[in-house]
Each structure stands twice: as C-alpha cells, then as structure tokens.
PDB file of C-alpha atoms in Angstrom:
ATOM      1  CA  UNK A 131       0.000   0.000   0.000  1.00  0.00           C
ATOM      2  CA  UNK A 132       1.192   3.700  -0.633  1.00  0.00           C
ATOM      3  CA  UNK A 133       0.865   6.206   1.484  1.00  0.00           C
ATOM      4  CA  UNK A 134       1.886  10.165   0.553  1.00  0.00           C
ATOM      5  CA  UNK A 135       1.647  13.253   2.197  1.00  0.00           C
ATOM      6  CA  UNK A 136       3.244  16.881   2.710  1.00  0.00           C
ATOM      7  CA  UNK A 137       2.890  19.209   5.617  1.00  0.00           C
ATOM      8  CA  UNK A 138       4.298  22.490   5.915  1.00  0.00           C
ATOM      9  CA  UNK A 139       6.557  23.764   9.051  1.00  0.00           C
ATOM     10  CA  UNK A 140       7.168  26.762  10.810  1.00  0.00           C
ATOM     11  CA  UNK A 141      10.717  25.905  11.043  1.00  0.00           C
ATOM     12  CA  UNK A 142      14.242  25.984   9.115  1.00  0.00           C
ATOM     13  CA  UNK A 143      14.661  23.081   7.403  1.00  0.00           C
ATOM     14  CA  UNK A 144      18.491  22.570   9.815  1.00  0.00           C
ATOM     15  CA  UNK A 145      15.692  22.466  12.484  1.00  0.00           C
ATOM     16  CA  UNK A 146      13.372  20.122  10.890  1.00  0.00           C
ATOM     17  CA  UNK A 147      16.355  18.099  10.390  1.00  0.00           C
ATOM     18  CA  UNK A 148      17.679  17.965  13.381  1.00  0.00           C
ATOM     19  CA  UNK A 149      14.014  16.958  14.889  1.00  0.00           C
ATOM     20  CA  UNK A 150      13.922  14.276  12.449  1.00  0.00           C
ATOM     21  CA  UNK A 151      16.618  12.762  13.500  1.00  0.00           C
ATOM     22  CA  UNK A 152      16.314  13.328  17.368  1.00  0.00           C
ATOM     23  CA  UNK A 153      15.011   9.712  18.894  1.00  0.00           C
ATOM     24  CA  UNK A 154      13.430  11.921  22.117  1.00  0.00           C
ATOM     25  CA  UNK A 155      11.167  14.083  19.270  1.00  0.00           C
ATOM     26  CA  UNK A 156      10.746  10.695  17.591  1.00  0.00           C
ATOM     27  CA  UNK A 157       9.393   9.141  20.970  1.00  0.00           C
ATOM     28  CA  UNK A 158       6.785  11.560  21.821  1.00  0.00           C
ATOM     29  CA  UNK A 159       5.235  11.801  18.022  1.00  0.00           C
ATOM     30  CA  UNK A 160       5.198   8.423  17.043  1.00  0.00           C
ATOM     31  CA  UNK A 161       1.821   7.104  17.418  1.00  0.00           C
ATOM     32  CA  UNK A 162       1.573   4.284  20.514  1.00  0.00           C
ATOM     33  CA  UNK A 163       5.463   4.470  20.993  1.00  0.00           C
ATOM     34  CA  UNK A 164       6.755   3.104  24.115  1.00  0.00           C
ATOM     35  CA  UNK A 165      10.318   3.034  23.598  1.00  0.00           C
ATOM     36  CA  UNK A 166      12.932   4.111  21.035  1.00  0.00           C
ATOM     37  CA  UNK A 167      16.395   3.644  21.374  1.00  0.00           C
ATOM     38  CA  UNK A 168      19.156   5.273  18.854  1.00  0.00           C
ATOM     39  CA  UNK A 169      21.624   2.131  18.362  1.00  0.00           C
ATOM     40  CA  UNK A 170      23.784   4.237  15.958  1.00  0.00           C
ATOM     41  CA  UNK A 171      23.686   7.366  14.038  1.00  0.00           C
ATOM     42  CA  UNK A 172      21.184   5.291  11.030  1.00  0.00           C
ATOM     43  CA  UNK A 173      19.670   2.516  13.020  1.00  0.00           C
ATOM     44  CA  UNK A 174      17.110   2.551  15.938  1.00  0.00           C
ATOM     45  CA  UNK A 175      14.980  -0.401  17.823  1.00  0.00           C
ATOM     46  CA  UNK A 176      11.626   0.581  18.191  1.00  0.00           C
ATOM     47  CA  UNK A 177       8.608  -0.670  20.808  1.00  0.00           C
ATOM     48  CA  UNK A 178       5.341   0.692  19.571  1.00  0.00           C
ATOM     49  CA  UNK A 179       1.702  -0.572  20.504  1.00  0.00           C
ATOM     50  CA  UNK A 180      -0.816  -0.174  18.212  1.00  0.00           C
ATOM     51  CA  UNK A 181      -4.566  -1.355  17.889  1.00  0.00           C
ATOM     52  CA  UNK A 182      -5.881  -2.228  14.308  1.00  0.00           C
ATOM     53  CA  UNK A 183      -9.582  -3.085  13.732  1.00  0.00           C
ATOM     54  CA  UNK A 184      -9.744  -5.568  16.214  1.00  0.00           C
ATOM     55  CA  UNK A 185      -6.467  -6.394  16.854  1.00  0.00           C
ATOM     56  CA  UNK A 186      -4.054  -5.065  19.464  1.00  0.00           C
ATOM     57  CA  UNK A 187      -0.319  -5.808  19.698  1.00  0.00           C
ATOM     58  CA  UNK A 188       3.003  -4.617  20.458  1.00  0.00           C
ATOM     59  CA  UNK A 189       5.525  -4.561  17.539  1.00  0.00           C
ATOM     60  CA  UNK A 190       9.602  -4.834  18.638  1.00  0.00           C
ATOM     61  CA  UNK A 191      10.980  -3.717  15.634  1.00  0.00           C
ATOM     62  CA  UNK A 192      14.166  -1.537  13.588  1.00  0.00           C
ATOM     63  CA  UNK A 193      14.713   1.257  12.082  1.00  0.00           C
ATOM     64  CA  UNK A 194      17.236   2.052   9.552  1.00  0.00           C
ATOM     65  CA  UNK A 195      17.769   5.763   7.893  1.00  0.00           C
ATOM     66  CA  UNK A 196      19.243   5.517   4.362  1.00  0.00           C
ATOM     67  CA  UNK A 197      20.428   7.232   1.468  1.00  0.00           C
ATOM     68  CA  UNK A 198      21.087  10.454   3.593  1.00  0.00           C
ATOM     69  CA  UNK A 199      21.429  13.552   1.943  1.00  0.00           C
ATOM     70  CA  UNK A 200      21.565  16.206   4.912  1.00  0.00           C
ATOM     71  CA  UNK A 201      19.250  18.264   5.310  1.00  0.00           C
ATOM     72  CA  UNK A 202      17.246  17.762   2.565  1.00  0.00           C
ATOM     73  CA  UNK A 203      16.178  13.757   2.320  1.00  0.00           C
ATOM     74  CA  UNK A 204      16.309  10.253   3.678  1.00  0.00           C
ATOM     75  CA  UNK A 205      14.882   7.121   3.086  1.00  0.00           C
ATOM     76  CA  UNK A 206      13.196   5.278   6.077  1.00  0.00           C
ATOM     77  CA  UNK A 207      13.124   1.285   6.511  1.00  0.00           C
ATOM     78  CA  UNK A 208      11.589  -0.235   9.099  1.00  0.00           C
ATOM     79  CA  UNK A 209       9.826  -3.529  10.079  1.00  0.00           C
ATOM     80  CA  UNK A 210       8.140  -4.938  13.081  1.00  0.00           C
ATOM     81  CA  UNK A 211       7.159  -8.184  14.842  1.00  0.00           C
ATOM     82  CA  UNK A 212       3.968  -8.203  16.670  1.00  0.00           C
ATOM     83  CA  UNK A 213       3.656 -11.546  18.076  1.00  0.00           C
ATOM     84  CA  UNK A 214       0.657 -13.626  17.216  1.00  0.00           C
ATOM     85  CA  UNK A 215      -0.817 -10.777  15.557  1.00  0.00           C
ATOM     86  CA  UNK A 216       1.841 -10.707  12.640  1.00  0.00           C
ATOM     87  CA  UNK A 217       4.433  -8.330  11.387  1.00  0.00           C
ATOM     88  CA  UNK A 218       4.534  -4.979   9.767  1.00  0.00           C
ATOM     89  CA  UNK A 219       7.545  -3.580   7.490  1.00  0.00           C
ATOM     90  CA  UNK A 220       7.280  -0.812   5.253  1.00  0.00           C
ATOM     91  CA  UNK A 221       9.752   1.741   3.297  1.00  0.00           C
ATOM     92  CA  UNK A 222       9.346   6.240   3.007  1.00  0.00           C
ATOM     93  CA  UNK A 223      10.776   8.803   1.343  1.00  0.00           C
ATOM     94  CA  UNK A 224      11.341  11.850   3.573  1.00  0.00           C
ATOM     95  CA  UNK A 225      11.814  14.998   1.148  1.00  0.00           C
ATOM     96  CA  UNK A 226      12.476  18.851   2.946  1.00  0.00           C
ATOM     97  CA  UNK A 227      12.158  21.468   0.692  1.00  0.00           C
ATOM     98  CA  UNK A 228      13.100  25.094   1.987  1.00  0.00           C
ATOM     99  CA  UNK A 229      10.038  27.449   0.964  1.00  0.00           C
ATOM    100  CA  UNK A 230      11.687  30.425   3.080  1.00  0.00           C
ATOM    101  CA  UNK A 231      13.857  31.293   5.816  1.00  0.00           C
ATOM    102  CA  UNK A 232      11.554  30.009   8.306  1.00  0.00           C
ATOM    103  CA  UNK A 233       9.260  27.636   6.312  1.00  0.00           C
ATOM    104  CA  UNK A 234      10.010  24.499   5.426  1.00  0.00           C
ATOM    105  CA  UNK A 235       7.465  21.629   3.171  1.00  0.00           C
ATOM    106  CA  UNK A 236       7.765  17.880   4.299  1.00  0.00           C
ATOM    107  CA  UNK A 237       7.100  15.528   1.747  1.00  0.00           C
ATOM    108  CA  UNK A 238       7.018  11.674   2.405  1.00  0.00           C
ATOM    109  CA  UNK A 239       6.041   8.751   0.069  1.00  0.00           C
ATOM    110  CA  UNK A 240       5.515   5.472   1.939  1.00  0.00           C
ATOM    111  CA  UNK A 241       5.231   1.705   1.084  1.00  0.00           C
ATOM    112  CA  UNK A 242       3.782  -0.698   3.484  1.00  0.00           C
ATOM    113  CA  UNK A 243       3.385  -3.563   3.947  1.00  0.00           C
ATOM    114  CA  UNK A 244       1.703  -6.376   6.666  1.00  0.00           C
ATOM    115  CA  UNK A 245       1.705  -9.978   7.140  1.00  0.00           C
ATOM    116  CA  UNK A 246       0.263 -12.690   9.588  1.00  0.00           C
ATOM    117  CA  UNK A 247      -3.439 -12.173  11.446  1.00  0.00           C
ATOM    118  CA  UNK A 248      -2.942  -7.790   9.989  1.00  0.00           C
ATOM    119  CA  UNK A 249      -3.358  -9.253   6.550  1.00  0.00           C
ATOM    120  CA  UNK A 250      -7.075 -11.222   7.209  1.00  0.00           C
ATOM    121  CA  UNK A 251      -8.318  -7.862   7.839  1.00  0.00           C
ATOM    122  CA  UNK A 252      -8.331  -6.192   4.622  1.00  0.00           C
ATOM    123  CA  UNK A 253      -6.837  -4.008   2.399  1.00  0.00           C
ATOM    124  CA  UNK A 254      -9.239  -0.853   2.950  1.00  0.00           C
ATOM    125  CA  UNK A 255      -9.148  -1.063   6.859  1.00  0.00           C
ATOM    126  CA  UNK A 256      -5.396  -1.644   6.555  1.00  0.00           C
ATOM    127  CA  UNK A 257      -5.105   1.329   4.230  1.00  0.00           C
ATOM    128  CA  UNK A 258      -7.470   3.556   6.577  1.00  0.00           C
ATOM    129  CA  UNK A 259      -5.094   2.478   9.580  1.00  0.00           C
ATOM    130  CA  UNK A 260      -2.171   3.171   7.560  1.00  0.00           C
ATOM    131  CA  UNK A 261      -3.361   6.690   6.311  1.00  0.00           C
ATOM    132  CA  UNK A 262      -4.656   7.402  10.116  1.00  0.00           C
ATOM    133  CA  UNK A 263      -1.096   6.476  11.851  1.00  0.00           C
ATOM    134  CA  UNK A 264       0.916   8.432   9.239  1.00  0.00           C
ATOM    135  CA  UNK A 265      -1.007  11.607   9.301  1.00  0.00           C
ATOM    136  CA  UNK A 266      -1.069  11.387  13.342  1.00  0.00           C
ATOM    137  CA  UNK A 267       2.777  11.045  13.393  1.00  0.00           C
ATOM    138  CA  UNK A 268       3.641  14.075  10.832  1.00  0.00           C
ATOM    139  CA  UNK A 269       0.464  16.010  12.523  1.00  0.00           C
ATOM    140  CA  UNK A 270       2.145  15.321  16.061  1.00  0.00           C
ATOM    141  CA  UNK A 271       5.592  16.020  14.355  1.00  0.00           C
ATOM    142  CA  UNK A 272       4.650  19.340  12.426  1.00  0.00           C
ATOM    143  CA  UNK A 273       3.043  20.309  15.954  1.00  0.00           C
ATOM    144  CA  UNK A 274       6.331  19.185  17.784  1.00  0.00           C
ATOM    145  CA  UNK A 275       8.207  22.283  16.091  1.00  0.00           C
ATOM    146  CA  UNK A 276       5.616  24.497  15.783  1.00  0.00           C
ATOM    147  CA  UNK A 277       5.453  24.959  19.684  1.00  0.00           C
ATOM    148  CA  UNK A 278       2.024  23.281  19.870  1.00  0.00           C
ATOM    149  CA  UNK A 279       1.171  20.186  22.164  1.00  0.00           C
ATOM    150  CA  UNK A 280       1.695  16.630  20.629  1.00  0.00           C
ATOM    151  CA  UNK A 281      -1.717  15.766  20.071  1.00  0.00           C
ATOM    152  CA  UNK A 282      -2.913  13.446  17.411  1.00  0.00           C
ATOM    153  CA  UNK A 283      -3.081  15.852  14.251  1.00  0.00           C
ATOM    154  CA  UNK A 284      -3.850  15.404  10.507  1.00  0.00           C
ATOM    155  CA  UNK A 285      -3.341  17.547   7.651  1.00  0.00           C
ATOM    156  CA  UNK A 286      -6.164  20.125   7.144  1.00  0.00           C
ATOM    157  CA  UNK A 287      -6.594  17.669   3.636  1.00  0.00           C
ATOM    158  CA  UNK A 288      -7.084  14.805   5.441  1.00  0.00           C
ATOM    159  CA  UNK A 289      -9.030  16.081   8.504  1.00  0.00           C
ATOM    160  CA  UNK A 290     -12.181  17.816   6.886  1.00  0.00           C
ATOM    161  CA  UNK A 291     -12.015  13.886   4.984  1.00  0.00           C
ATOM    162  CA  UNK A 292     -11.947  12.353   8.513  1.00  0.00           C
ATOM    163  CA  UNK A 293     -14.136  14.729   9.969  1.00  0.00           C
ATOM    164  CA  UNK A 294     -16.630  13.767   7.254  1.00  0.00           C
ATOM    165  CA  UNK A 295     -16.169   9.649   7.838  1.00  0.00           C
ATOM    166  CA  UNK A 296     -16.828  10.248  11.390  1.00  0.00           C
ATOM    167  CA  UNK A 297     -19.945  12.404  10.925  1.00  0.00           C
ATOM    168  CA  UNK A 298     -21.041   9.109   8.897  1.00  0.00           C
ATOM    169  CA  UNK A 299     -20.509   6.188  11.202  1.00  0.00           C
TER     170      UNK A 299
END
C-alpha cells in the first residue's frame, strides 16, 4: 500500500532536520510508541503498541535511515514483529524542501506492507489504519516544532475527509 503526504513547518529546514533525526522528538510523536532507542547514528529499535480493527499488539521492531542527503532527504526502513498478531515492514521517502527562511514543506512517500493475522483484515481497513497512523505522526511532528502540544493531528486535507467519515458512522 502507498501512502503520501506533505505538511508544511514553521521551522528551518536545519531544524526540521535535526528533529527528524532526534530519537526523544521521535518518541513523543510516534503514534503508541513506548520506547525508542538510537543504536547508531542510522539505526534505531523501536517498541510501539498499536490497535488495528480488532487487533491489538506490540511490535519490537528496527529502524534504519538511508540514502542520507543532509538536510534535505532520507529514506526510512523499518519492520516490526507483533507476536501472534503478525508483522509490519514498510519503506518512506522523507523529502524537505526550503520554501523560506523560516518555512520548510515535508514531503514523504511510503510503502507498506503487513503480514500474519494484519493481513485477514483487509486491504481498505489496513489502508485507513495506515493513512490514520501516518497523518497522526507528521500532525504530532509538524506540531512538535511548531510549539504546539503533541496531540494526534492530521493535515487540514485529510481532517475535513476524517471529519466527514466520522460524521457518517
């Protein structure tokens, strides 16, 4: 599955950088994270919970940054074991692009993909979750370095969508 997105920042893009890059902003802005550890300068180990559909479970996983080109991209692999519940492992495309001084767009491109008891539930609530976790991540992210609290955010794209499927069900 693909997932894309950009979000614009208050910030220098050296700043967005450095947050992107800086396991404690990480931590606090990845959805259900409960532990991330920087192992070396490209490769982190990961602890995040996460409930999808009906299924809850806790993924140990890695994280590796590649294809660095400082501070304008990187490539982000990671993948995930969640027990009985199956594993996750997916693949993005990080992009900064400095508008001004002070403003900088994110851009990101994802592949995903799951595997075990994830993959019985379906392609469109998989793709929902998918959308969901990435847009509260860069939403938390985005709020991170504008000053705001971490709260689960979504691009103003994407929320007046989610707004509308929640007004439905």
């Amino acid at each position: 599955m693909d997932i894309t997105g950009e979000y614009m920042i208050n910030a220098p893009r050296e700043v967005v950088w450095h947050a992107l890059n800086d396991p404690e902003v990480l931590k606090r802005t990845i959805p259900g994270c409960k532990e991330l550890e920087q192992r070396s300068p490209t490769d982190l180990a990961a602890k995040v919970a996460l409930k999808i559909g009906p299924i809850s479970a806790t993924f140990n996983g890695n994280v590796t940054l590649e294809n660095l080109d400082p501070p304008s991209s990187y490539d982000i692999v990671g993948q995930g074991q969640g027990g009985a519940a199956g594993f996750a492992k997916g693949r993005a495309r990080v992009e900064l692009t400095e508008i001004d001084e002070h403003t900088t767009k994110l851009s990101y491109n994802a592949k995903a993909e799951v595997g075990g008891k994830l993959a019985t539930l379906g392609g469109r609530l998989i793709q929902a979750t998918s959308n969901k976790l990435a847009g509260e991540f860069f939403g938390n992210f985005v709020k991170e370095l504008n000053g705001e609290s971490s709260e689960t955010a979504a691009p103003e794209e994407k929320k007046s969508r989610w707004t509308k499927w929640l007004r439905r069900g």
